[in-house]
Amino acid sequence: SAVISQKPSRDICQRGTSLTIQCQVDSQVTMMFWYRQQPGQSLTLIATANQGSEATYESGFVIDKFPISRPNLTFSTLTVSNMSPEDSSIYLCSAGQGSGYEQYFGPGTRLTVT
Amino acid sequence: AQSVTQLGSHVSVSEGALVLLRCNYSSSVPPYLFWYVQYPNQGLQLLLKYTTGATLVKGINGFEAEFKKSETSFHLTKPSAHMSDAAEYFCAVSEGQAGTALIFGKGTTLSVSS
């Protein structure tokens, strides 16, 4: 299994600012994913991050709002730009590896926008 | 398109009772199926997975699930609930290709009373 860490674990931000969330994996992985979990809701995929290529965004999510970097096989960042209160959520990073195609998740970043 | 339906957003059981959390899926290809557990203020932890082979899979903490293709189901069970099982449980499906993101159900909150 992979161990995934995220920074920050939580933050309170003002409307109109941006926050960059970091995701670190303890081993090299091919695929990394970013999810959003709104209060009391399930997980929604934001984008898939491949090393050396542009991230692939799901419907309803755009690069200008959620730019993603994937500089190497163990690290990725997600930026939440020009934040509004509607962006208040938990943001989770995951990584896919192994023959069973399961994903391992980080502990999440709890974001509150005021 | 793939989808996951978890029947019952809340399930309450007594300590020592049978736990049954229901999951039905829709997939145009043979699915890979997963159950994850999320404890309060934590990330997701993989409980068990079905990829190929034996349809009854055993996971951590005494949980197991059975893949029933004819019923398109992957229900999660545990013979005897423990107070520590109280958490949010998510069923997820993927198309089984390397790196394919997971599609999650809406989740089921399990409460265990003494």
PDB file of C-alpha atoms in Angstrom:
ATOM      1  CA  SER A   1       0.000   0.000   0.000  1.00  0.00           C
ATOM      2  CA  ALA A   2       0.983   3.638  -0.396  1.00  0.00           C
ATOM      3  CA  VAL A   3       1.114   6.198   2.379  1.00  0.00           C
ATOM      4  CA  ILE A   4      -0.119   9.620   1.356  1.00  0.00           C
ATOM      5  CA  SER A   5       0.270  12.875   3.216  1.00  0.00           C
ATOM      6  CA  GLN A   6      -1.380  16.200   2.544  1.00  0.00           C
ATOM      7  CA  LYS A   7      -0.570  19.724   3.609  1.00  0.00           C
ATOM      8  CA  PRO A   8      -2.207  21.728   5.040  1.00  0.00           C
ATOM      9  CA  SER A   9      -4.618  19.555   6.999  1.00  0.00           C
ATOM     10  CA  ARG A  10      -7.017  22.460   7.307  1.00  0.00           C
ATOM     11  CA  ASP A  11      -7.194  26.139   6.531  1.00  0.00           C
ATOM     12  CA  ILE A  12      -9.544  29.064   6.794  1.00  0.00           C
ATOM     13  CA  CYS A  13      -9.225  31.437   3.856  1.00  0.00           C
ATOM     14  CA  GLN A  14     -10.794  34.684   2.772  1.00  0.00           C
ATOM     15  CA  ARG A  15     -12.969  35.043  -0.278  1.00  0.00           C
ATOM     16  CA  GLY A  16     -10.976  35.875  -3.426  1.00  0.00           C
ATOM     17  CA  THR A  17      -7.695  34.322  -2.301  1.00  0.00           C
ATOM     18  CA  SER A  18      -6.040  31.091  -3.457  1.00  0.00           C
ATOM     19  CA  LEU A  19      -4.788  28.043  -1.590  1.00  0.00           C
ATOM     20  CA  THR A  20      -2.356  25.411  -2.798  1.00  0.00           C
ATOM     21  CA  ILE A  21      -2.689  21.917  -1.355  1.00  0.00           C
ATOM     22  CA  GLN A  22       0.266  19.563  -1.486  1.00  0.00           C
ATOM     23  CA  CYS A  23       0.084  15.780  -1.798  1.00  0.00           C
ATOM     24  CA  GLN A  24       3.104  13.553  -1.178  1.00  0.00           C
ATOM     25  CA  VAL A  25       3.234   9.787  -1.779  1.00  0.00           C
ATOM     26  CA  ASP A  26       5.833   7.554  -0.175  1.00  0.00           C
ATOM     27  CA  SER A  27       6.421   5.617  -3.412  1.00  0.00           C
ATOM     28  CA  GLN A  28       6.303   6.279  -7.139  1.00  0.00           C
ATOM     29  CA  VAL A  29       2.813   6.041  -8.603  1.00  0.00           C
ATOM     30  CA  THR A  30       1.497   6.377 -12.105  1.00  0.00           C
ATOM     31  CA  MET A  31      -1.785   8.082 -11.405  1.00  0.00           C
ATOM     32  CA  MET A  32      -2.800  10.635  -8.827  1.00  0.00           C
ATOM     33  CA  PHE A  33      -6.310  11.962  -8.378  1.00  0.00           C
ATOM     34  CA  TRP A  34      -7.947  14.920  -6.680  1.00  0.00           C
ATOM     35  CA  TYR A  35     -11.419  14.648  -5.163  1.00  0.00           C
ATOM     36  CA  ARG A  36     -13.758  17.076  -3.450  1.00  0.00           C
ATOM     37  CA  GLN A  37     -16.027  16.020  -0.610  1.00  0.00           C
ATOM     38  CA  GLN A  38     -18.590  18.638   0.304  1.00  0.00           C
ATOM     39  CA  PRO A  39     -20.097  18.516   3.803  1.00  0.00           C
ATOM     40  CA  GLY A  40     -22.105  15.355   4.291  1.00  0.00           C
ATOM     41  CA  GLN A  41     -21.621  14.317   0.678  1.00  0.00           C
ATOM     42  CA  SER A  42     -19.765  11.674  -1.276  1.00  0.00           C
ATOM     43  CA  LEU A  43     -16.543  12.172  -3.194  1.00  0.00           C
ATOM     44  CA  THR A  44     -16.516  13.907  -6.556  1.00  0.00           C
ATOM     45  CA  LEU A  45     -13.527  13.575  -8.852  1.00  0.00           C
ATOM     46  CA  ILE A  46     -11.984  16.915  -9.809  1.00  0.00           C
ATOM     47  CA  ALA A  47      -9.166  15.739 -12.035  1.00  0.00           C
ATOM     48  CA  THR A  48      -6.621  13.053 -12.807  1.00  0.00           C
ATOM     49  CA  ALA A  49      -2.972  14.080 -12.666  1.00  0.00           C
ATOM     50  CA  ASN A  50      -0.390  12.295 -14.787  1.00  0.00           C
ATOM     51  CA  GLN A  51       3.298  13.034 -14.540  1.00  0.00           C
ATOM     52  CA  GLY A  52       4.578  14.917 -17.558  1.00  0.00           C
ATOM     53  CA  SER A  53       1.209  15.800 -19.039  1.00  0.00           C
ATOM     54  CA  GLU A  54      -1.714  18.115 -18.462  1.00  0.00           C
ATOM     55  CA  ALA A  55      -4.250  17.076 -15.877  1.00  0.00           C
ATOM     56  CA  THR A  56      -7.567  15.724 -17.119  1.00  0.00           C
ATOM     57  CA  TYR A  57     -10.536  17.547 -15.608  1.00  0.00           C
ATOM     58  CA  GLU A  58     -14.023  16.216 -15.003  1.00  0.00           C
ATOM     59  CA  SER A  59     -17.133  17.981 -16.156  1.00  0.00           C
ATOM     60  CA  GLY A  60     -17.804  21.041 -14.041  1.00  0.00           C
ATOM     61  CA  PHE A  61     -14.171  21.608 -13.086  1.00  0.00           C
ATOM     62  CA  VAL A  62     -11.800  23.855 -15.043  1.00  0.00           C
ATOM     63  CA  ILE A  63      -8.082  24.421 -15.018  1.00  0.00           C
ATOM     64  CA  ASP A  64      -8.346  28.141 -14.308  1.00  0.00           C
ATOM     65  CA  LYS A  65     -10.180  27.425 -11.067  1.00  0.00           C
ATOM     66  CA  PHE A  66      -8.299  24.275 -10.036  1.00  0.00           C
ATOM     67  CA  PRO A  67      -4.805  24.281 -11.553  1.00  0.00           C
ATOM     68  CA  ILE A  68      -2.883  21.089 -10.858  1.00  0.00           C
ATOM     69  CA  SER A  69       0.796  20.300 -11.033  1.00  0.00           C
ATOM     70  CA  ARG A  70       2.454  16.885 -11.170  1.00  0.00           C
ATOM     71  CA  PRO A  71       6.204  17.483 -11.357  1.00  0.00           C
ATOM     72  CA  ASN A  72       7.261  13.916 -10.514  1.00  0.00           C
ATOM     73  CA  LEU A  73       5.942  10.471  -9.651  1.00  0.00           C
ATOM     74  CA  THR A  74       5.519  11.135  -5.929  1.00  0.00           C
ATOM     75  CA  PHE A  75       4.105  14.647  -5.698  1.00  0.00           C
ATOM     76  CA  SER A  76       1.170  16.756  -6.858  1.00  0.00           C
ATOM     77  CA  THR A  77      -0.454  20.054  -5.961  1.00  0.00           C
ATOM     78  CA  LEU A  78      -3.983  21.366  -6.346  1.00  0.00           C
ATOM     79  CA  THR A  79      -4.669  25.084  -6.194  1.00  0.00           C
ATOM     80  CA  VAL A  80      -8.121  26.388  -5.403  1.00  0.00           C
ATOM     81  CA  SER A  81      -8.192  29.819  -7.020  1.00  0.00           C
ATOM     82  CA  ASN A  82     -10.301  32.913  -6.395  1.00  0.00           C
ATOM     83  CA  MET A  83     -12.115  31.122  -3.616  1.00  0.00           C
ATOM     84  CA  SER A  84     -15.740  31.630  -2.636  1.00  0.00           C
ATOM     85  CA  PRO A  85     -17.696  30.131   0.285  1.00  0.00           C
ATOM     86  CA  GLU A  86     -19.001  27.456  -2.113  1.00  0.00           C
ATOM     87  CA  ASP A  87     -15.455  26.066  -2.290  1.00  0.00           C
ATOM     88  CA  SER A  88     -15.611  25.118   1.389  1.00  0.00           C
ATOM     89  CA  SER A  89     -15.030  21.360   1.273  1.00  0.00           C
ATOM     90  CA  ILE A  90     -12.626  18.596   2.081  1.00  0.00           C
ATOM     91  CA  TYR A  91     -10.123  18.067  -0.710  1.00  0.00           C
ATOM     92  CA  LEU A  92      -8.624  14.593  -0.954  1.00  0.00           C
ATOM     93  CA  CYS A  93      -5.670  13.342  -2.898  1.00  0.00           C
ATOM     94  CA  SER A  94      -5.391   9.706  -3.916  1.00  0.00           C
ATOM     95  CA  ALA A  95      -2.887   7.550  -5.739  1.00  0.00           C
ATOM     96  CA  GLY A  96      -3.404   4.449  -7.822  1.00  0.00           C
ATOM     97  CA  GLN A  97      -0.943   1.580  -7.897  1.00  0.00           C
ATOM     98  CA  GLY A  98      -0.900  -2.162  -7.660  1.00  0.00           C
ATOM     99  CA  SER A  99      -2.523  -4.879  -9.688  1.00  0.00           C
ATOM    100  CA  GLY A 100      -5.897  -4.470  -7.994  1.00  0.00           C
ATOM    101  CA  TYR A 101      -6.323  -0.886  -9.183  1.00  0.00           C
ATOM    102  CA  GLU A 102      -7.333   0.270  -5.734  1.00  0.00           C
ATOM    103  CA  GLN A 103      -6.575   3.834  -4.703  1.00  0.00           C
ATOM    104  CA  TYR A 104      -5.069   4.987  -1.481  1.00  0.00           C
ATOM    105  CA  PHE A 105      -6.191   8.251   0.003  1.00  0.00           C
ATOM    106  CA  GLY A 106      -4.571  11.024   1.909  1.00  0.00           C
ATOM    107  CA  PRO A 107      -6.154  12.361   5.107  1.00  0.00           C
ATOM    108  CA  GLY A 108      -7.697  15.320   3.303  1.00  0.00           C
ATOM    109  CA  THR A 109      -7.509  19.096   3.552  1.00  0.00           C
ATOM    110  CA  ARG A 110     -10.460  20.745   5.232  1.00  0.00           C
ATOM    111  CA  LEU A 111     -10.981  24.145   3.630  1.00  0.00           C
ATOM    112  CA  THR A 112     -13.287  26.838   4.957  1.00  0.00           C
ATOM    113  CA  VAL A 113     -13.785  30.009   2.932  1.00  0.00           C
ATOM    114  CA  THR A 114     -15.187  33.035   4.707  1.00  0.00           C
TER     115      THR A 114
ATOM    116  CA  ALA B   1     -21.650   5.187 -17.729  1.00  0.00           C
ATOM    117  CA  GLN B   2     -20.801   3.670 -14.435  1.00  0.00           C
ATOM    118  CA  SER B   3     -22.771   4.407 -11.311  1.00  0.00           C
ATOM    119  CA  VAL B   4     -23.101   3.196  -7.746  1.00  0.00           C
ATOM    120  CA  THR B   5     -26.215   3.167  -5.590  1.00  0.00           C
ATOM    121  CA  GLN B   6     -25.995   2.654  -1.861  1.00  0.00           C
ATOM    122  CA  LEU B   7     -29.380   1.824  -0.398  1.00  0.00           C
ATOM    123  CA  GLY B   8     -29.926   3.508   2.915  1.00  0.00           C
ATOM    124  CA  SER B   9     -28.036   6.640   3.866  1.00  0.00           C
ATOM    125  CA  HIS B  10     -28.168   5.648   7.537  1.00  0.00           C
ATOM    126  CA  VAL B  11     -28.050   2.194   9.105  1.00  0.00           C
ATOM    127  CA  SER B  12     -28.343   1.628  12.849  1.00  0.00           C
ATOM    128  CA  VAL B  13     -27.509  -1.648  14.570  1.00  0.00           C
ATOM    129  CA  SER B  14     -26.909  -2.848  18.097  1.00  0.00           C
ATOM    130  CA  GLU B  15     -23.505  -3.994  19.201  1.00  0.00           C
ATOM    131  CA  GLY B  16     -23.132  -7.671  18.308  1.00  0.00           C
ATOM    132  CA  ALA B  17     -25.772  -7.560  15.580  1.00  0.00           C
ATOM    133  CA  LEU B  18     -25.272  -8.302  11.898  1.00  0.00           C
ATOM    134  CA  VAL B  19     -24.134  -5.401   9.746  1.00  0.00           C
ATOM    135  CA  LEU B  20     -25.467  -5.266   6.166  1.00  0.00           C
ATOM    136  CA  LEU B  21     -24.678  -2.298   3.928  1.00  0.00           C
ATOM    137  CA  ARG B  22     -26.113  -2.484   0.437  1.00  0.00           C
ATOM    138  CA  CYS B  23     -24.419  -1.498  -2.803  1.00  0.00           C
ATOM    139  CA  ASN B  24     -25.618  -1.904  -6.367  1.00  0.00           C
ATOM    140  CA  TYR B  25     -23.622  -0.866  -9.389  1.00  0.00           C
ATOM    141  CA  SER B  26     -24.032  -0.213 -13.063  1.00  0.00           C
ATOM    142  CA  SER B  27     -21.187  -0.898 -15.456  1.00  0.00           C
ATOM    143  CA  SER B  28     -20.888  -1.763 -19.130  1.00  0.00           C
ATOM    144  CA  VAL B  29     -17.722  -3.775 -18.545  1.00  0.00           C
ATOM    145  CA  PRO B  30     -16.704  -6.214 -15.823  1.00  0.00           C
ATOM    146  CA  PRO B  31     -16.310  -3.971 -12.805  1.00  0.00           C
ATOM    147  CA  TYR B  32     -13.751  -3.698 -10.107  1.00  0.00           C
ATOM    148  CA  LEU B  33     -15.540  -2.995  -6.830  1.00  0.00           C
ATOM    149  CA  PHE B  34     -14.363  -1.493  -3.579  1.00  0.00           C
ATOM    150  CA  TRP B  35     -15.568  -0.634  -0.114  1.00  0.00           C
ATOM    151  CA  TYR B  36     -13.940   2.189   1.799  1.00  0.00           C
ATOM    152  CA  VAL B  37     -14.500   3.377   5.359  1.00  0.00           C
ATOM    153  CA  GLN B  38     -14.126   6.952   6.572  1.00  0.00           C
ATOM    154  CA  TYR B  39     -13.880   7.711  10.261  1.00  0.00           C
ATOM    155  CA  PRO B  40     -14.686  11.236  11.440  1.00  0.00           C
ATOM    156  CA  ASN B  41     -12.149  13.809  10.307  1.00  0.00           C
ATOM    157  CA  GLN B  42     -10.038  11.195   8.526  1.00  0.00           C
ATOM    158  CA  GLY B  43      -9.353  10.117   4.962  1.00  0.00           C
ATOM    159  CA  LEU B  44     -10.668   6.972   3.328  1.00  0.00           C
ATOM    160  CA  GLN B  45      -9.347   3.546   4.218  1.00  0.00           C
ATOM    161  CA  LEU B  46      -9.712   0.563   1.911  1.00  0.00           C
ATOM    162  CA  LEU B  47     -11.781  -2.203   3.521  1.00  0.00           C
ATOM    163  CA  LEU B  48     -11.799  -4.710   0.687  1.00  0.00           C
ATOM    164  CA  LYS B  49     -11.881  -5.063  -3.067  1.00  0.00           C
ATOM    165  CA  TYR B  50     -13.159  -7.384  -5.780  1.00  0.00           C
ATOM    166  CA  THR B  51     -11.259  -7.618  -9.040  1.00  0.00           C
ATOM    167  CA  THR B  52     -11.492 -11.144 -10.428  1.00  0.00           C
ATOM    168  CA  GLY B  53     -11.710 -14.668  -9.072  1.00  0.00           C
ATOM    169  CA  ALA B  54     -13.506 -15.590  -5.869  1.00  0.00           C
ATOM    170  CA  THR B  55     -16.718 -13.632  -5.516  1.00  0.00           C
ATOM    171  CA  LEU B  56     -16.661 -13.616  -1.720  1.00  0.00           C
ATOM    172  CA  VAL B  57     -13.916 -11.311  -0.566  1.00  0.00           C
ATOM    173  CA  LYS B  58     -12.719 -10.772   2.946  1.00  0.00           C
ATOM    174  CA  GLY B  59     -11.365  -7.493   4.193  1.00  0.00           C
ATOM    175  CA  ILE B  60     -10.044  -5.885   7.294  1.00  0.00           C
ATOM    176  CA  ASN B  61     -11.842  -5.621  10.643  1.00  0.00           C
ATOM    177  CA  GLY B  62     -13.981  -8.716   9.976  1.00  0.00           C
ATOM    178  CA  PHE B  63     -15.851  -7.290   6.984  1.00  0.00           C
ATOM    179  CA  GLU B  64     -16.615  -9.225   3.845  1.00  0.00           C
ATOM    180  CA  ALA B  65     -18.533  -8.632   0.628  1.00  0.00           C
ATOM    181  CA  GLU B  66     -19.935 -10.826  -2.106  1.00  0.00           C
ATOM    182  CA  PHE B  67     -19.945  -9.927  -5.782  1.00  0.00           C
ATOM    183  CA  LYS B  68     -23.189 -11.054  -7.394  1.00  0.00           C
ATOM    184  CA  LYS B  69     -23.114 -10.371 -11.111  1.00  0.00           C
ATOM    185  CA  SER B  70     -26.716 -11.426 -11.707  1.00  0.00           C
ATOM    186  CA  GLU B  71     -27.900  -8.936  -9.103  1.00  0.00           C
ATOM    187  CA  THR B  72     -25.255  -6.286  -9.901  1.00  0.00           C
ATOM    188  CA  SER B  73     -24.625  -6.097  -6.179  1.00  0.00           C
ATOM    189  CA  PHE B  74     -21.673  -5.929  -3.828  1.00  0.00           C
ATOM    190  CA  HIS B  75     -23.155  -5.819  -0.335  1.00  0.00           C
ATOM    191  CA  LEU B  76     -20.907  -5.413   2.697  1.00  0.00           C
ATOM    192  CA  THR B  77     -21.462  -7.546   5.780  1.00  0.00           C
ATOM    193  CA  LYS B  78     -20.024  -8.178   9.213  1.00  0.00           C
ATOM    194  CA  PRO B  79     -21.427 -10.883  11.491  1.00  0.00           C
ATOM    195  CA  SER B  80     -21.116  -8.938  14.735  1.00  0.00           C
ATOM    196  CA  ALA B  81     -20.979  -5.156  14.975  1.00  0.00           C
ATOM    197  CA  HIS B  82     -18.569  -3.410  17.289  1.00  0.00           C
ATOM    198  CA  MET B  83     -18.831   0.134  18.584  1.00  0.00           C
ATOM    199  CA  SER B  84     -15.660   0.989  16.697  1.00  0.00           C
ATOM    200  CA  ASP B  85     -17.378   0.177  13.392  1.00  0.00           C
ATOM    201  CA  ALA B  86     -19.389   3.403  13.569  1.00  0.00           C
ATOM    202  CA  ALA B  87     -18.274   5.369  10.515  1.00  0.00           C
ATOM    203  CA  GLU B  88     -19.173   6.361   6.963  1.00  0.00           C
ATOM    204  CA  TYR B  89     -18.913   3.601   4.367  1.00  0.00           C
ATOM    205  CA  PHE B  90     -18.495   4.169   0.655  1.00  0.00           C
ATOM    206  CA  CYS B  91     -18.924   1.691  -2.174  1.00  0.00           C
ATOM    207  CA  ALA B  92     -16.973   2.461  -5.343  1.00  0.00           C
ATOM    208  CA  VAL B  93     -16.592   1.037  -8.848  1.00  0.00           C
ATOM    209  CA  SER B  94     -14.002   1.328 -11.568  1.00  0.00           C
ATOM    210  CA  GLU B  95     -13.737  -0.113 -15.027  1.00  0.00           C
ATOM    211  CA  GLY B  96     -10.625  -1.961 -13.992  1.00  0.00           C
ATOM    212  CA  GLN B  97      -8.192  -0.288 -16.328  1.00  0.00           C
ATOM    213  CA  ALA B  98      -4.998   0.855 -14.746  1.00  0.00           C
ATOM    214  CA  GLY B  99      -5.417   4.311 -13.341  1.00  0.00           C
ATOM    215  CA  THR B 100      -9.136   4.668 -13.959  1.00  0.00           C
ATOM    216  CA  ALA B 101     -10.695   6.868 -11.323  1.00  0.00           C
ATOM    217  CA  LEU B 102     -13.258   5.538  -8.904  1.00  0.00           C
ATOM    218  CA  ILE B 103     -16.943   6.355  -8.991  1.00  0.00           C
ATOM    219  CA  PHE B 104     -18.322   6.541  -5.460  1.00  0.00           C
ATOM    220  CA  GLY B 105     -21.741   5.970  -4.028  1.00  0.00           C
ATOM    221  CA  LYS B 106     -23.289   8.561  -1.731  1.00  0.00           C
ATOM    222  CA  GLY B 107     -22.194   6.705   1.369  1.00  0.00           C
ATOM    223  CA  THR B 108     -23.901   5.004   4.287  1.00  0.00           C
ATOM    224  CA  THR B 109     -23.493   6.148   7.864  1.00  0.00           C
ATOM    225  CA  LEU B 110     -23.328   3.213  10.244  1.00  0.00           C
ATOM    226  CA  SER B 111     -24.331   3.816  13.859  1.00  0.00           C
ATOM    227  CA  VAL B 112     -23.730   1.181  16.517  1.00  0.00           C
ATOM    228  CA  SER B 113     -25.532   1.341  19.838  1.00  0.00           C
ATOM    229  CA  SER B 114     -24.683  -0.500  23.029  1.00  0.00           C
TER     230      SER B 114
END
